[in-house]
Each structure stands twice: as structure tokens, then as C-alpha cells.
PDB file of C-alpha atoms in Angstrom:
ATOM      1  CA  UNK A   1      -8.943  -3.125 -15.167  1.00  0.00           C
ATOM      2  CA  UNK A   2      -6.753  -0.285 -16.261  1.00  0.00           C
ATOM      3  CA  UNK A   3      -4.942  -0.858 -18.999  1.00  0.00           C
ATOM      4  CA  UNK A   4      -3.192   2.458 -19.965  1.00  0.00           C
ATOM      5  CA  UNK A   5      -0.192   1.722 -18.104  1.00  0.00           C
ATOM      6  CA  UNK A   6       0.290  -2.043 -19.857  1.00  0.00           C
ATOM      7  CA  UNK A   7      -0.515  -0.490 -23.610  1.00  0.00           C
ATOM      8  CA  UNK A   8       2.387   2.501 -22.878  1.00  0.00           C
ATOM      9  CA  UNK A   9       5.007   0.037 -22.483  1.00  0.00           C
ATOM     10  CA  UNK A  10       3.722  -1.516 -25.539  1.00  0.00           C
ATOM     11  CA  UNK A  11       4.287   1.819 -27.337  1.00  0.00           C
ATOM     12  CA  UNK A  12       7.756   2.226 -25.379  1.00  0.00           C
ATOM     13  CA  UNK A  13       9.168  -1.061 -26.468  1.00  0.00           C
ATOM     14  CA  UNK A  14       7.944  -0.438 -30.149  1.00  0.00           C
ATOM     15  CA  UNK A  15      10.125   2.500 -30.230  1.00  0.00           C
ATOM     16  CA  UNK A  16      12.673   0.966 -28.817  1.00  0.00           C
ATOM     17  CA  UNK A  17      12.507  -1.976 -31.350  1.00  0.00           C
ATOM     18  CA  UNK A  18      11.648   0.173 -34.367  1.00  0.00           C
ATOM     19  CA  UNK A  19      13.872  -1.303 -36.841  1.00  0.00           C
ATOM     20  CA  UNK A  20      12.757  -4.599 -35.683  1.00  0.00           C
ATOM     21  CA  UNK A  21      10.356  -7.319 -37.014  1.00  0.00           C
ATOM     22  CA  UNK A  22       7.118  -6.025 -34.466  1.00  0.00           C
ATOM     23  CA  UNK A  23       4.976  -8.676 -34.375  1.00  0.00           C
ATOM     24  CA  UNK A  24       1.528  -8.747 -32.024  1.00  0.00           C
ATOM     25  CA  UNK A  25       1.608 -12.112 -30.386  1.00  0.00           C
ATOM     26  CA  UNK A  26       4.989 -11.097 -29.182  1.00  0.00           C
ATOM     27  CA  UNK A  27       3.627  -8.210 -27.329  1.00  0.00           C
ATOM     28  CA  UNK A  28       0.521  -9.657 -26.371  1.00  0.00           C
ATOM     29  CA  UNK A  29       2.268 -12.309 -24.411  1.00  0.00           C
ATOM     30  CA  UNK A  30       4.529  -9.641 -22.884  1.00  0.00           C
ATOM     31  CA  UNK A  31       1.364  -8.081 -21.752  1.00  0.00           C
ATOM     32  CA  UNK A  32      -0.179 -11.597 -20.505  1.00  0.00           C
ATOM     33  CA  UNK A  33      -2.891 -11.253 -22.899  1.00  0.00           C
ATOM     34  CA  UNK A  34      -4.042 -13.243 -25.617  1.00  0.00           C
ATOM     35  CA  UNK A  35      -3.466 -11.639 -28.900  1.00  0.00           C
ATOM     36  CA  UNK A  36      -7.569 -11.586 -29.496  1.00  0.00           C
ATOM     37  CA  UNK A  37      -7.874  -9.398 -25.793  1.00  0.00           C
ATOM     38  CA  UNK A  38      -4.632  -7.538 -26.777  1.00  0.00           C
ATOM     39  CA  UNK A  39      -5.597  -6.556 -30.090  1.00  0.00           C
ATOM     40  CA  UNK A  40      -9.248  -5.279 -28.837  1.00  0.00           C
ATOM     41  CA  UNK A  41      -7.549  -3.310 -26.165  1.00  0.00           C
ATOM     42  CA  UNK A  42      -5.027  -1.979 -28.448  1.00  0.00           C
ATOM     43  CA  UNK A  43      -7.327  -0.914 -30.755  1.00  0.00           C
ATOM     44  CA  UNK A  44      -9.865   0.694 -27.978  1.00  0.00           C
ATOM     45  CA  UNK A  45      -7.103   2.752 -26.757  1.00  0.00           C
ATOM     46  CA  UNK A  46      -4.929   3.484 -29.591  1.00  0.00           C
ATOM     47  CA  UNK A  47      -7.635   4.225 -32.005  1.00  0.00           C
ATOM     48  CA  UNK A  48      -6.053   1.551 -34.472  1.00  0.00           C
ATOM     49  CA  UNK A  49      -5.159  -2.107 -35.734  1.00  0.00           C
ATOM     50  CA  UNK A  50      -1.761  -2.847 -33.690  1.00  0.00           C
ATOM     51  CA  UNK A  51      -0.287  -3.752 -37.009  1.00  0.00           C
ATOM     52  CA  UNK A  52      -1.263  -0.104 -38.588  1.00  0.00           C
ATOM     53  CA  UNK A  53       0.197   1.661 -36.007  1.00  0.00           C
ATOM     54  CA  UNK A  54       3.626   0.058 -35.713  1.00  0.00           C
ATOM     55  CA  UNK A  55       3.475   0.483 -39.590  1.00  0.00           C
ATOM     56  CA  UNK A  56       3.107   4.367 -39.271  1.00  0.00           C
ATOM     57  CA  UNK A  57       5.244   4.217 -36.488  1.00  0.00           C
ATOM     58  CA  UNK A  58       8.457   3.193 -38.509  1.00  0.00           C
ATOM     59  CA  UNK A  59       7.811   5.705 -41.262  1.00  0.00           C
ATOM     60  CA  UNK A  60       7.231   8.301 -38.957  1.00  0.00           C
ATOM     61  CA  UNK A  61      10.946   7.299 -37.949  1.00  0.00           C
ATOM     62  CA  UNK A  62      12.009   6.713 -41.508  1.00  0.00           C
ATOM     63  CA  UNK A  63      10.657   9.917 -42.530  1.00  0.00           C
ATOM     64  CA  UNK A  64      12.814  11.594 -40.551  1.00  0.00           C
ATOM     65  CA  UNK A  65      16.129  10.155 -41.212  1.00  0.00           C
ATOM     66  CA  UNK A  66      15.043  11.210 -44.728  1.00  0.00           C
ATOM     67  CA  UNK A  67      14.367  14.559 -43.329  1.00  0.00           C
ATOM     68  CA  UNK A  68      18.619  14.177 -42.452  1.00  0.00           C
ATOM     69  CA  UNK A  69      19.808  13.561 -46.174  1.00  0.00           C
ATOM     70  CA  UNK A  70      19.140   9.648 -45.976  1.00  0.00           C
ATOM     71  CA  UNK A  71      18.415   8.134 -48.811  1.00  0.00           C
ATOM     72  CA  UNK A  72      14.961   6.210 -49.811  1.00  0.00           C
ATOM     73  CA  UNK A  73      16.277   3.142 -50.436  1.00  0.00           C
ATOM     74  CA  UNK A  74      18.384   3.197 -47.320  1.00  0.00           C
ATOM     75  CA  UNK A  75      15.786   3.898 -44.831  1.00  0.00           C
ATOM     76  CA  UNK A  76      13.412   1.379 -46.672  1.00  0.00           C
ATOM     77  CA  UNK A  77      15.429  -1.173 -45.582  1.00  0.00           C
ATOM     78  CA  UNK A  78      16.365  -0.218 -41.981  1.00  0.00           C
ATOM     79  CA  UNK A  79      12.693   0.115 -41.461  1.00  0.00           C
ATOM     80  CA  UNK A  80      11.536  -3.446 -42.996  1.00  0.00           C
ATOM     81  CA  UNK A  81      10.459  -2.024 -46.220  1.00  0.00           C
ATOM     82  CA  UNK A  82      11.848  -4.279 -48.734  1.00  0.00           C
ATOM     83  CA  UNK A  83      11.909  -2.069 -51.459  1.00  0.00           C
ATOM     84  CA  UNK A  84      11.550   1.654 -52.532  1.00  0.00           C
ATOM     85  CA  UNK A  85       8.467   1.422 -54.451  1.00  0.00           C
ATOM     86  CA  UNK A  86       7.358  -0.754 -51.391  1.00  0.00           C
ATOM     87  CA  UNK A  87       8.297   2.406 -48.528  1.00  0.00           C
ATOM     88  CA  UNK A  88       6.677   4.525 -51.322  1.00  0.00           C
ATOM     89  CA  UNK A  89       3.540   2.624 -51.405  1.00  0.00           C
ATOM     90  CA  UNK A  90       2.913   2.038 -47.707  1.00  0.00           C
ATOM     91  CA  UNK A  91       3.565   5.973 -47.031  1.00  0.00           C
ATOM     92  CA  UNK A  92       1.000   6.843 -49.764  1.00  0.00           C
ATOM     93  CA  UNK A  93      -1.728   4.941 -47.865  1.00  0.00           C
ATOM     94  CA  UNK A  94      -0.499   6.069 -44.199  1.00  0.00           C
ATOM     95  CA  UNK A  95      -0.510   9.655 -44.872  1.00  0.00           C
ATOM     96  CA  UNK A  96      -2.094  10.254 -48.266  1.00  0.00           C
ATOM     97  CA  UNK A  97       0.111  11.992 -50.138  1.00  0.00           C
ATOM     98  CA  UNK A  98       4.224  11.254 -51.463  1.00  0.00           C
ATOM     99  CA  UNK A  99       7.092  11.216 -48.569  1.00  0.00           C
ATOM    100  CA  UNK A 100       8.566  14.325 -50.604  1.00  0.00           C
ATOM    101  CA  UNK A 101       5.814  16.349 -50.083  1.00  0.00           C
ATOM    102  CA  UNK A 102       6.574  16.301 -46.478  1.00  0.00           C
ATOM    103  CA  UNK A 103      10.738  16.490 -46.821  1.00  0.00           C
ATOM    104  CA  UNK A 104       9.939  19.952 -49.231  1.00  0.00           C
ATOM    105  CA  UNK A 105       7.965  21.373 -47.165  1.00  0.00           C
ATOM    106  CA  UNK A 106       8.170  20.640 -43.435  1.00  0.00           C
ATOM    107  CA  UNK A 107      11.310  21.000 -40.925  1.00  0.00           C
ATOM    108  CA  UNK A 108      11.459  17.246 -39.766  1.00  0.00           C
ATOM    109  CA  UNK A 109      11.727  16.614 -35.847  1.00  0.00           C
ATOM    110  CA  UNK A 110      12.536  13.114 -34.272  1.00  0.00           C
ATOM    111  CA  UNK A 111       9.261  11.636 -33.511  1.00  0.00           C
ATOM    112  CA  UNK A 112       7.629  13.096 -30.303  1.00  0.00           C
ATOM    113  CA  UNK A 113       7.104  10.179 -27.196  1.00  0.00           C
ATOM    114  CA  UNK A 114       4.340   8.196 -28.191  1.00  0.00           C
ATOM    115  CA  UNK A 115       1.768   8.293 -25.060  1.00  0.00           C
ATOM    116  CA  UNK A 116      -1.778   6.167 -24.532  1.00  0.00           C
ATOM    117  CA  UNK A 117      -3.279  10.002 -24.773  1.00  0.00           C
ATOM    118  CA  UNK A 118      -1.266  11.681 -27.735  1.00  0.00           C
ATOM    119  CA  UNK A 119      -1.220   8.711 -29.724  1.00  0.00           C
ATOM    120  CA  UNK A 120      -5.320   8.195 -29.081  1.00  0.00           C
ATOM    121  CA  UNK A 121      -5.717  12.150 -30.764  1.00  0.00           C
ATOM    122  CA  UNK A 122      -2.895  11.689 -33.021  1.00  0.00           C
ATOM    123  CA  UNK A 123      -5.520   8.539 -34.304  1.00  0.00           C
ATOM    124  CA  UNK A 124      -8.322  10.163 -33.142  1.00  0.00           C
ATOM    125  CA  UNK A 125      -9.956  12.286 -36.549  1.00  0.00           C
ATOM    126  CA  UNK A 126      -9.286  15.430 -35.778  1.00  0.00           C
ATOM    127  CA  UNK A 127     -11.659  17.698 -37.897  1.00  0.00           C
ATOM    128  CA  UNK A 128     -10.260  20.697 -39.687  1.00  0.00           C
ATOM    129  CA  UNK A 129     -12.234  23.468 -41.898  1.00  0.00           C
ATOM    130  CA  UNK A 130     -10.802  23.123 -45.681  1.00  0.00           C
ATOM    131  CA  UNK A 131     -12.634  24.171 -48.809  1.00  0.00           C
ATOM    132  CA  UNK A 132     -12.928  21.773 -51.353  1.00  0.00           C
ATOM    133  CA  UNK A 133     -12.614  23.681 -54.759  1.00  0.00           C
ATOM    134  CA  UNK A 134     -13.054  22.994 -58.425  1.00  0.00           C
ATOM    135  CA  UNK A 135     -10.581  25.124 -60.107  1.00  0.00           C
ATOM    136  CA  UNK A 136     -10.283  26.142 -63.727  1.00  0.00           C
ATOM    137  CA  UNK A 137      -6.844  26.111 -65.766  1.00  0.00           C
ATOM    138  CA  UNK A 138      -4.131  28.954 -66.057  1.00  0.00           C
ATOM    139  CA  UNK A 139      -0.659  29.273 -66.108  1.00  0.00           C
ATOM    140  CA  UNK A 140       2.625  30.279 -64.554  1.00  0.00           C
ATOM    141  CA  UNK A 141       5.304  32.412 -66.089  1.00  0.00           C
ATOM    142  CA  UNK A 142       8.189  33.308 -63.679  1.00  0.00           C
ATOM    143  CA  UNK A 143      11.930  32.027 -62.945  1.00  0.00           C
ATOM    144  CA  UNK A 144      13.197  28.791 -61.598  1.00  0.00           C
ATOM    145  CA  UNK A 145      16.406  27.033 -60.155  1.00  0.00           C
ATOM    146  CA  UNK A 146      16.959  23.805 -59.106  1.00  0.00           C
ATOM    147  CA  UNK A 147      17.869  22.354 -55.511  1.00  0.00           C
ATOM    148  CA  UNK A 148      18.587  18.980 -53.953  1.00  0.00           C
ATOM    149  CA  UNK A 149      16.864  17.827 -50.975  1.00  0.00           C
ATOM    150  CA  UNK A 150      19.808  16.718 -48.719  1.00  0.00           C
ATOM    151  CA  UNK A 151      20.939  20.465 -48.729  1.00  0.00           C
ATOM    152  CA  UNK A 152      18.525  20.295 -45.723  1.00  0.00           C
ATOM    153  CA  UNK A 153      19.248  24.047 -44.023  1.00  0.00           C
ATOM    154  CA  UNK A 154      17.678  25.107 -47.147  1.00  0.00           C
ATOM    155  CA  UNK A 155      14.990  22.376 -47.937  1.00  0.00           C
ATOM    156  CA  UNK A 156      13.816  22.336 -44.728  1.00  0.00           C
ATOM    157  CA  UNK A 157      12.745  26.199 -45.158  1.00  0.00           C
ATOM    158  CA  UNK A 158      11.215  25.771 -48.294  1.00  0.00           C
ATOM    159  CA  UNK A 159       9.154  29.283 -47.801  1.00  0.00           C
ATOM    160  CA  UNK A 160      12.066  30.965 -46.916  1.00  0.00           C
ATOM    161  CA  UNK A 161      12.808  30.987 -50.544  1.00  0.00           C
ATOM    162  CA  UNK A 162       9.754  33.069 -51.437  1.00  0.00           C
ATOM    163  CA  UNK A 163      10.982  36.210 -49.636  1.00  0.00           C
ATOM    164  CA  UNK A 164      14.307  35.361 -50.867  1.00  0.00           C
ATOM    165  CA  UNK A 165      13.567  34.730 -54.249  1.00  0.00           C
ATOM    166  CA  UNK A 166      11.138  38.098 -54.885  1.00  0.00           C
ATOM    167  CA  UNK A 167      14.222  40.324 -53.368  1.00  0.00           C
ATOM    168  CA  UNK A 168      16.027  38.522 -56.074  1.00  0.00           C
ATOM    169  CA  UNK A 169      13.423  38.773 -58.908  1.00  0.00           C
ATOM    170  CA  UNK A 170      11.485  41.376 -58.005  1.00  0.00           C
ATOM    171  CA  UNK A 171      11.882  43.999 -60.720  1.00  0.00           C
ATOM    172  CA  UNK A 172      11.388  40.807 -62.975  1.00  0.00           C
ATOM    173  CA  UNK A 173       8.255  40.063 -61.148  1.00  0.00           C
ATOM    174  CA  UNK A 174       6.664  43.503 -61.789  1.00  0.00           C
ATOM    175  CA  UNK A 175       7.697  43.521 -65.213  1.00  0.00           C
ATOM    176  CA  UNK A 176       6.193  40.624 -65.833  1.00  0.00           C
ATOM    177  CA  UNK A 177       2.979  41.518 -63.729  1.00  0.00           C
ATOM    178  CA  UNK A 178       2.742  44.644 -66.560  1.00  0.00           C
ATOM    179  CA  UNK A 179       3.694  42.610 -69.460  1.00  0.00           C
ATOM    180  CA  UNK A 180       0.884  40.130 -68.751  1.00  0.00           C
ATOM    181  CA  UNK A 181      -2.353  42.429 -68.597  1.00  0.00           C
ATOM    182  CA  UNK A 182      -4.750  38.885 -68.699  1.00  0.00           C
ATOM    183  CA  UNK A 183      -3.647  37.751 -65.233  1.00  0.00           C
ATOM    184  CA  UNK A 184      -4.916  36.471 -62.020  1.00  0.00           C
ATOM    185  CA  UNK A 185      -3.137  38.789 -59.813  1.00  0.00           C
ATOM    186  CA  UNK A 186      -1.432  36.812 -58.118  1.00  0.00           C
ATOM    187  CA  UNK A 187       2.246  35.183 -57.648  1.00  0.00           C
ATOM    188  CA  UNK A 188       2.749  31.471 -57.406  1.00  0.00           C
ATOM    189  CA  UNK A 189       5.301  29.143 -55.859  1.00  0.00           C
ATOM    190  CA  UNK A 190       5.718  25.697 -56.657  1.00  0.00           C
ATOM    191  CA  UNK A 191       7.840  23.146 -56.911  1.00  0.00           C
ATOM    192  CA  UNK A 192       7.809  20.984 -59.960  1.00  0.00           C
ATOM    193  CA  UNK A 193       9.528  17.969 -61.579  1.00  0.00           C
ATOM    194  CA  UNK A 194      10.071  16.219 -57.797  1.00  0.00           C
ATOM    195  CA  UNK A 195      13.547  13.041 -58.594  1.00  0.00           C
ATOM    196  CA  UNK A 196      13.413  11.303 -54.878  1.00  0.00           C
ATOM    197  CA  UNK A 197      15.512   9.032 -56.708  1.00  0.00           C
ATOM    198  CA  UNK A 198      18.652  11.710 -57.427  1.00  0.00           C
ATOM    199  CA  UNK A 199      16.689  13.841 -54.324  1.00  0.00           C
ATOM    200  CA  UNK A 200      16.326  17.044 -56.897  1.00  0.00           C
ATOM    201  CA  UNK A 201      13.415  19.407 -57.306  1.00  0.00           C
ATOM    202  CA  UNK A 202      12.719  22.835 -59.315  1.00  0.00           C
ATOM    203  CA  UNK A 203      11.539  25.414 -57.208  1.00  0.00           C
ATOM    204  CA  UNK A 204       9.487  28.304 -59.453  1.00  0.00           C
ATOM    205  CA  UNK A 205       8.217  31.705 -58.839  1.00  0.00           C
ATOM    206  CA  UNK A 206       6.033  33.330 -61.065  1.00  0.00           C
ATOM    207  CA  UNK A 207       2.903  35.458 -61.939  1.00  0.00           C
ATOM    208  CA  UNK A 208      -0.736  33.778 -62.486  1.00  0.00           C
ATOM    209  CA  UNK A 209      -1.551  34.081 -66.428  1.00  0.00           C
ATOM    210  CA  UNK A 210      -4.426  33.294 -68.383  1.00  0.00           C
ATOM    211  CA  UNK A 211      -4.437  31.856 -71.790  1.00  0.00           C
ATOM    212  CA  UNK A 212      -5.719  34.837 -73.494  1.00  0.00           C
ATOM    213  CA  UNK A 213      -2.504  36.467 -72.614  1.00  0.00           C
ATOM    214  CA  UNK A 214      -0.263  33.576 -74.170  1.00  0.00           C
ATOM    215  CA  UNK A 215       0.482  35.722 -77.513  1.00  0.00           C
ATOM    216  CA  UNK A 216       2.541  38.342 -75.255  1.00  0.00           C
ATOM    217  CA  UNK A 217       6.068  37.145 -76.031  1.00  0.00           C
ATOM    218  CA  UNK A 218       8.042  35.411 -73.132  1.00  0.00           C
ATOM    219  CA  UNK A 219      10.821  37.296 -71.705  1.00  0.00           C
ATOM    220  CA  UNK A 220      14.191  35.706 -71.775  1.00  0.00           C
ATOM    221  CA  UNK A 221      14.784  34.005 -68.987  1.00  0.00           C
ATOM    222  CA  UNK A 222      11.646  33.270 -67.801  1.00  0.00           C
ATOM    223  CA  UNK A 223       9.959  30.006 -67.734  1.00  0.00           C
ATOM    224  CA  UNK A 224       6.033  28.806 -68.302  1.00  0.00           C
ATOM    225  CA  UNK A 225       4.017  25.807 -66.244  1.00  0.00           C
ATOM    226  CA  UNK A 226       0.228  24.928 -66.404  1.00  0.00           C
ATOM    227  CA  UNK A 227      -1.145  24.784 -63.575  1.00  0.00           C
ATOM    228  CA  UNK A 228      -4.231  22.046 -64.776  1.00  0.00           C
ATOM    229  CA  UNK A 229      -7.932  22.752 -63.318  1.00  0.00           C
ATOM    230  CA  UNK A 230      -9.473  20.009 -61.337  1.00  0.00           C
ATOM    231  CA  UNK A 231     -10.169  18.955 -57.259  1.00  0.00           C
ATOM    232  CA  UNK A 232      -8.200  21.277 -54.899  1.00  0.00           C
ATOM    233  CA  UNK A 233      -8.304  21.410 -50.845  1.00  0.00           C
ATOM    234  CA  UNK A 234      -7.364  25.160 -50.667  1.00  0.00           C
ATOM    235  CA  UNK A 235      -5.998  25.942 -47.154  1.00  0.00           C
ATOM    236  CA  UNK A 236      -5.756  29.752 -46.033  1.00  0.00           C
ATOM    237  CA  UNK A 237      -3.141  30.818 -43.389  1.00  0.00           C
ATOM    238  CA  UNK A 238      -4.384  32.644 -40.540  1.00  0.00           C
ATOM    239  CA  UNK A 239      -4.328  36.316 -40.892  1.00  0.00           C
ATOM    240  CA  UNK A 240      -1.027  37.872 -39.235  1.00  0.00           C
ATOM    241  CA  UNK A 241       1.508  40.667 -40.095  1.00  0.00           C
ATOM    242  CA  UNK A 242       4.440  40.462 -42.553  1.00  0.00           C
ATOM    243  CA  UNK A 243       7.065  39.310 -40.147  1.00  0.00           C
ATOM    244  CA  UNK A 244       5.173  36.037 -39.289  1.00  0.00           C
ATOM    245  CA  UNK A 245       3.973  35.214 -43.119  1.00  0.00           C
ATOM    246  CA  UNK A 246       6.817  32.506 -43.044  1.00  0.00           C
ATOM    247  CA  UNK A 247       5.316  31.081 -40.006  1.00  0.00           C
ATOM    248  CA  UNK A 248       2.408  31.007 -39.972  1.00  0.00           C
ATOM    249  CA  UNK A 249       2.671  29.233 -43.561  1.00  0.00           C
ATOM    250  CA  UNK A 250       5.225  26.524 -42.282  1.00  0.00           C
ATOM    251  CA  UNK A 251       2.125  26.039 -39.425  1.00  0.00           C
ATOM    252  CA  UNK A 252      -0.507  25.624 -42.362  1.00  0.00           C
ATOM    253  CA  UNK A 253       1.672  23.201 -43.932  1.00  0.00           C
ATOM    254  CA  UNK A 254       2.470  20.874 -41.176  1.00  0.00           C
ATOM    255  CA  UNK A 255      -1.406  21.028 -40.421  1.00  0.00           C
ATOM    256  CA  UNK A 256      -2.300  19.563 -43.823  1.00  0.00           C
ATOM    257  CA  UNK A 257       0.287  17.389 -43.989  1.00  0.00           C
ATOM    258  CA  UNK A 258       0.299  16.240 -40.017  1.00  0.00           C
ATOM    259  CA  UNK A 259      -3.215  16.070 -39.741  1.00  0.00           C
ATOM    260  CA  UNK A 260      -6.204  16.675 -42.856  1.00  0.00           C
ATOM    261  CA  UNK A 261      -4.517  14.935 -45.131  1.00  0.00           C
ATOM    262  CA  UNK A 262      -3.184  11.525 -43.818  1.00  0.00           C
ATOM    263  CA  UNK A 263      -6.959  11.627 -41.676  1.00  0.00           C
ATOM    264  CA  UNK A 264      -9.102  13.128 -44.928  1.00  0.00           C
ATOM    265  CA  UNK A 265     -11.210  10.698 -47.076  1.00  0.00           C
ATOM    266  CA  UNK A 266      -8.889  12.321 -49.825  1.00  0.00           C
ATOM    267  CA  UNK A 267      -5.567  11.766 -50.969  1.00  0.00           C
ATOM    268  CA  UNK A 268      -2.717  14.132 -52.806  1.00  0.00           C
ATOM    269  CA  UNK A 269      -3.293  13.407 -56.760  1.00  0.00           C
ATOM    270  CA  UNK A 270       0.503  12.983 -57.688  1.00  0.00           C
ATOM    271  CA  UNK A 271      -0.371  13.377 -61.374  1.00  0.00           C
ATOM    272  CA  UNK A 272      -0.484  17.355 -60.429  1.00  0.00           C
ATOM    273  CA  UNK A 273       1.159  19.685 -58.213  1.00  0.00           C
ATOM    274  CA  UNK A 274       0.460  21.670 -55.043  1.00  0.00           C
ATOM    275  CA  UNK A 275       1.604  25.346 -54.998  1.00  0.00           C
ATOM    276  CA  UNK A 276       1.064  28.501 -52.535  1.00  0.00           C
ATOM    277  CA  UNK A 277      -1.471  31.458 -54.341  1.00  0.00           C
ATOM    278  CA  UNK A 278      -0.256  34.616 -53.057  1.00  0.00           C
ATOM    279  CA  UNK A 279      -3.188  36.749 -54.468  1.00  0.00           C
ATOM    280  CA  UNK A 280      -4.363  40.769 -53.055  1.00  0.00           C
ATOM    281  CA  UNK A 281      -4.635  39.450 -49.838  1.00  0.00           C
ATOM    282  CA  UNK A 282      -0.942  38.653 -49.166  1.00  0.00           C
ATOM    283  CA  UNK A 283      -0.430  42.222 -49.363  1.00  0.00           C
ATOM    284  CA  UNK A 284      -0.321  44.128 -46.108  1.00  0.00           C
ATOM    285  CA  UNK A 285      -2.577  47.276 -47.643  1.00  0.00           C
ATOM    286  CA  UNK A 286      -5.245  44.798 -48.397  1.00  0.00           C
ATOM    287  CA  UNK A 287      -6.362  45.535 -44.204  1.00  0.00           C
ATOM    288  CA  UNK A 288      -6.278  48.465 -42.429  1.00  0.00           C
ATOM    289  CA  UNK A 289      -4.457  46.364 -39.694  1.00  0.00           C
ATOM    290  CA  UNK A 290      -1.637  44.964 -42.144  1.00  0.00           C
ATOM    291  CA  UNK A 291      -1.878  41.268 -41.977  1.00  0.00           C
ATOM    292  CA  UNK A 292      -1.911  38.958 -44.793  1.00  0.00           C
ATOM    293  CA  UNK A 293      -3.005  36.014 -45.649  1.00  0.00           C
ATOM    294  CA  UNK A 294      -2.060  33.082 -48.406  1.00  0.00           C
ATOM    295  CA  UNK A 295      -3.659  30.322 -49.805  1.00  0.00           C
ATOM    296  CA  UNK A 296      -1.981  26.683 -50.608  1.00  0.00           C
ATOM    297  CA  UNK A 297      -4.110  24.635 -53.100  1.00  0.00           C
ATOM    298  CA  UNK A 298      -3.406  20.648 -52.725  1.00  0.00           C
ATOM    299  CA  UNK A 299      -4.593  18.768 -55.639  1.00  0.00           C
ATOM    300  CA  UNK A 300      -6.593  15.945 -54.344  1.00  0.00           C
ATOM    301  CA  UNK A 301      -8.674  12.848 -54.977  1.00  0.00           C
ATOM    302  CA  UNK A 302     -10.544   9.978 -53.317  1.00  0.00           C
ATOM    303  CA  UNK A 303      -8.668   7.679 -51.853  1.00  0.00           C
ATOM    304  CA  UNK A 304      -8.975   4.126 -54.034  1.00  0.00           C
TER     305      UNK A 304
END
């Protein structure tokens, strides 16, 4: 019997119902089945538990009404989530890493059709190279602003305020690079002390610094943030010129955070933060062809 027709008006009238109380023995009797058949057939196309996937479904939805300047609370509740700490909680363990992750640094798009076949490789474990690092301790010294995430022209291109902000600080930047001999060689972007409850972040640019170098005075101005060793997925961007840096890291992100992460047998460790490494090879004399390359670091650990 062919099923795939039966299951996509399942998925149809789920999205169609989103806000809705979804429950299975509803839709298996729409689909004449009883809810053990529907669930196995479900599951053997879908690639998951009916109940997971209308989960997922809604804060795929909810995520992007956050995505518009919603707030947390508000979509919680249009979704079924009875609570914040509630939406919170359920997103962690969908995707495997915080909601704001996502809104920082990912342009949100309405959720794409669900079909039997996108759905099934959406599901399906998709396989990704990553290195998995243990990284040692240092520290950031650079400048930082703050920003709120429903300004979303400007959330929404997160690394758009790299090349922004080194125009801006960029004689600052090599100052600093000279003032601190002991460094890594390397800039950093990251954004630090993440309210989703007042939707306000601190976005910071700086230079890579060891400790030895901590009795060089700290310009005016300027602001210091350990980065803290441990577990890291460290993503590199493919190799491409200048003009498609931006791009081609927006792509990176969206594959983490579409993709490794929500499928990995890790999860984002919220008790530290991500940032980009910009390091020699973000340079375009580092090849004779002039491409570049950056790597973002994800602090990770199992999932529990």
C-alpha cells in the first residue's frame, strides 16, 4: 500500500493546525488507521515519534515569529508551551542548543513545506565532518556595544557587524595587536551576556591574549572576557574570497545550527560561549589565490 500520499496530508493539516492541540488518534482516524498502524507508518516514513515531530514542528514556527521581534513568552503560549522556561526546555532538547543562539545568528525564514521526502532527510542523520577539540584558556581584549534582538535588520546579520565593526575599530585593533606581544594572533567575535528576557546581548570584538600578557595595562576603552578551555566542535568555513566571507559564514552557521547540532550526540554547553576565531588564515595573503577561511568554536557537551 502506498502510504506517502495519506502521511503528506498528515503533515499538511499539522501546519495548518499548528497552534492547535495535535493529538495522534485524531489523525490516525482521519487516515482510517488505528493509532498503533498510524504511528508505525509515521514513524517509518517520517523518521520520528508523531508526537516529536509535531513538537519540533511548532517551534520551528515559534522560532520564527521570534525571529520577527515576538516575544518568548508570547510565542510560548500560541504554540502550547505553557510557560517560558517550558518553550526553553523543549527547544534545548529539539535542537541542542538555546533558541537565541539561532535568533543571533541566523536570518529566520517561515518554515519551508513539510514533504514525506524533505521531512524524512530533515530526520534522517545527516553526517557532517566537525572536529571535536579540547581547547586551553585565553582571553579577549577588544571593544563592545550592546544591541537588542528585535532590531532584527541588524540581528539577523549578526556577521555583518564584524566588517563593520573593524572599519570602526581598526586602528584600535592594531594597536592593541602591538600592545599585546603574548597573543594568539587572532581576532575574536562573540557575543556575551545573552537577556532573552529584555531580548539584549553584547556583541565584542577583540584580539586573542594569553595570560602572560595580562600585566600590559588595558587601554581605555577597551574591555577583557575569558574565553574558558574545555570541549569545542570547531567548524571551518569553506575557503572563498573576501567578498563572500559574510556568506559563506552565515552558511556555516545555519549548518551547525540546522543540522550537526540538533542531530549530534552533543549539545551547546550554555555555561560558556560560542565565538568566530579569525586567525592567519582569514587573511587573503595567507593563499596565493586570496581566499580565507574562519573558524567558529561551539562549546559543547553530551547530551544528559
Amino acid at each position: 500500500m502506498e502510504y506517502g500520499p495519506i502521511i503528506q496530508s498528515v503533515l499538511d493539516e499539522i501546519d495548518k493546525r499548528i497552534t492547535e492541540n495535535i493529538q495522534a488518534d485524531e489523525f490516525a482516524r482521519m487516515a482510517n488507521y488505528s493509532l498503533y498502524h498510524f504511528r508505525r507508518v509515521f514513524i517509518e516514513l517520517i523518521g520520528t515519534p508523531f508526537n516529536h515531530y509535531v513538537t519540533r514542528r511548532k517551534l520551528e514556527y515559534a522560532l520564527y515569529d521570534l525571529s520577527r521581534g515576538e516575544k518568548i513568552i508570547n510565542a510560548a503560549m500560541d504554540y502550547g508551551f505553557e510557560t517560558h522556561a517550558g518553550f526553553t526546555k523543549a527547544f534545548k532538547k529539539h535542537f541542542g542548543y538555546p533558541s537565541s543562539l539561532y535568533r543571533l545568528h541566523i536570518t529566520a525564514s517561515p518554515p519551508v513545506k513539510a514533504t514525506v521526502y524533505n521531512v524524512k532527510i530533515k530526520h534522517g542523520g545527516i553526517k557532517m565532518q566537525v572536529e571535536i577539540k579540547e581547547l586551553t584558556p585565553f582571553s579577549v581584549i577588544g571593544y563592545a556595544s550592546r544591541h537588542r534582538m528585535p532590531d532584527i535588520k541588524s540581528i539577523a546579520n549578526l556577521p555583518g557587524f564584524y566588517d563593520t565593526a573593524k572599519k570602526d575599530y581598526a586602528a584600535e585593533l592594531s594597536t592593541l595587536f602591538h600592545t599585546h606581544t603574548n597573543f594568539h594572533h587572532c581576532e575574536v567575535i562573540l557575543c556575551l551576556d545573552v537577556d532573552e528576557e529584555h531580548d539584549c546581548f553584547t556583541y565584542m570584538i577583540g584580539v586573542g591574549v594569553d595570560k602572560s600578557d595580562f600585566a600590559v595595562p588595558q587601554r581605555p576603552g577597551t574591555y577583557r572576557h575569558e574565553i574558558p578551555g574545555g570541549l569545542y566542535a570547531v567548524f571551518t568555513t569553506p575557503l572563498a574570497g573576501d567578498e563572500k566571507q559574510l556568506a559563506v559564514l552565515q552558511d556555516t552557521w545555519k549548518y551547525v545550527l540546522d543540522d550537526w547540532l540538533p542531530q549530534s550526540e552533543y549539545e551547546y554547553d550554555g555555561t560558556r560561549v560560542d565565538y568566530e576565531y579569525h586567525d592567519e588564515r582569514a587573511h587573503s595573503d595567507w593563499r596565493d589565490d586570496g581566499q580565507c577561511c574562519t573558524e567558529i568554536r561551539i562549546p559543547i557537551c553530551k547530551r544528559g
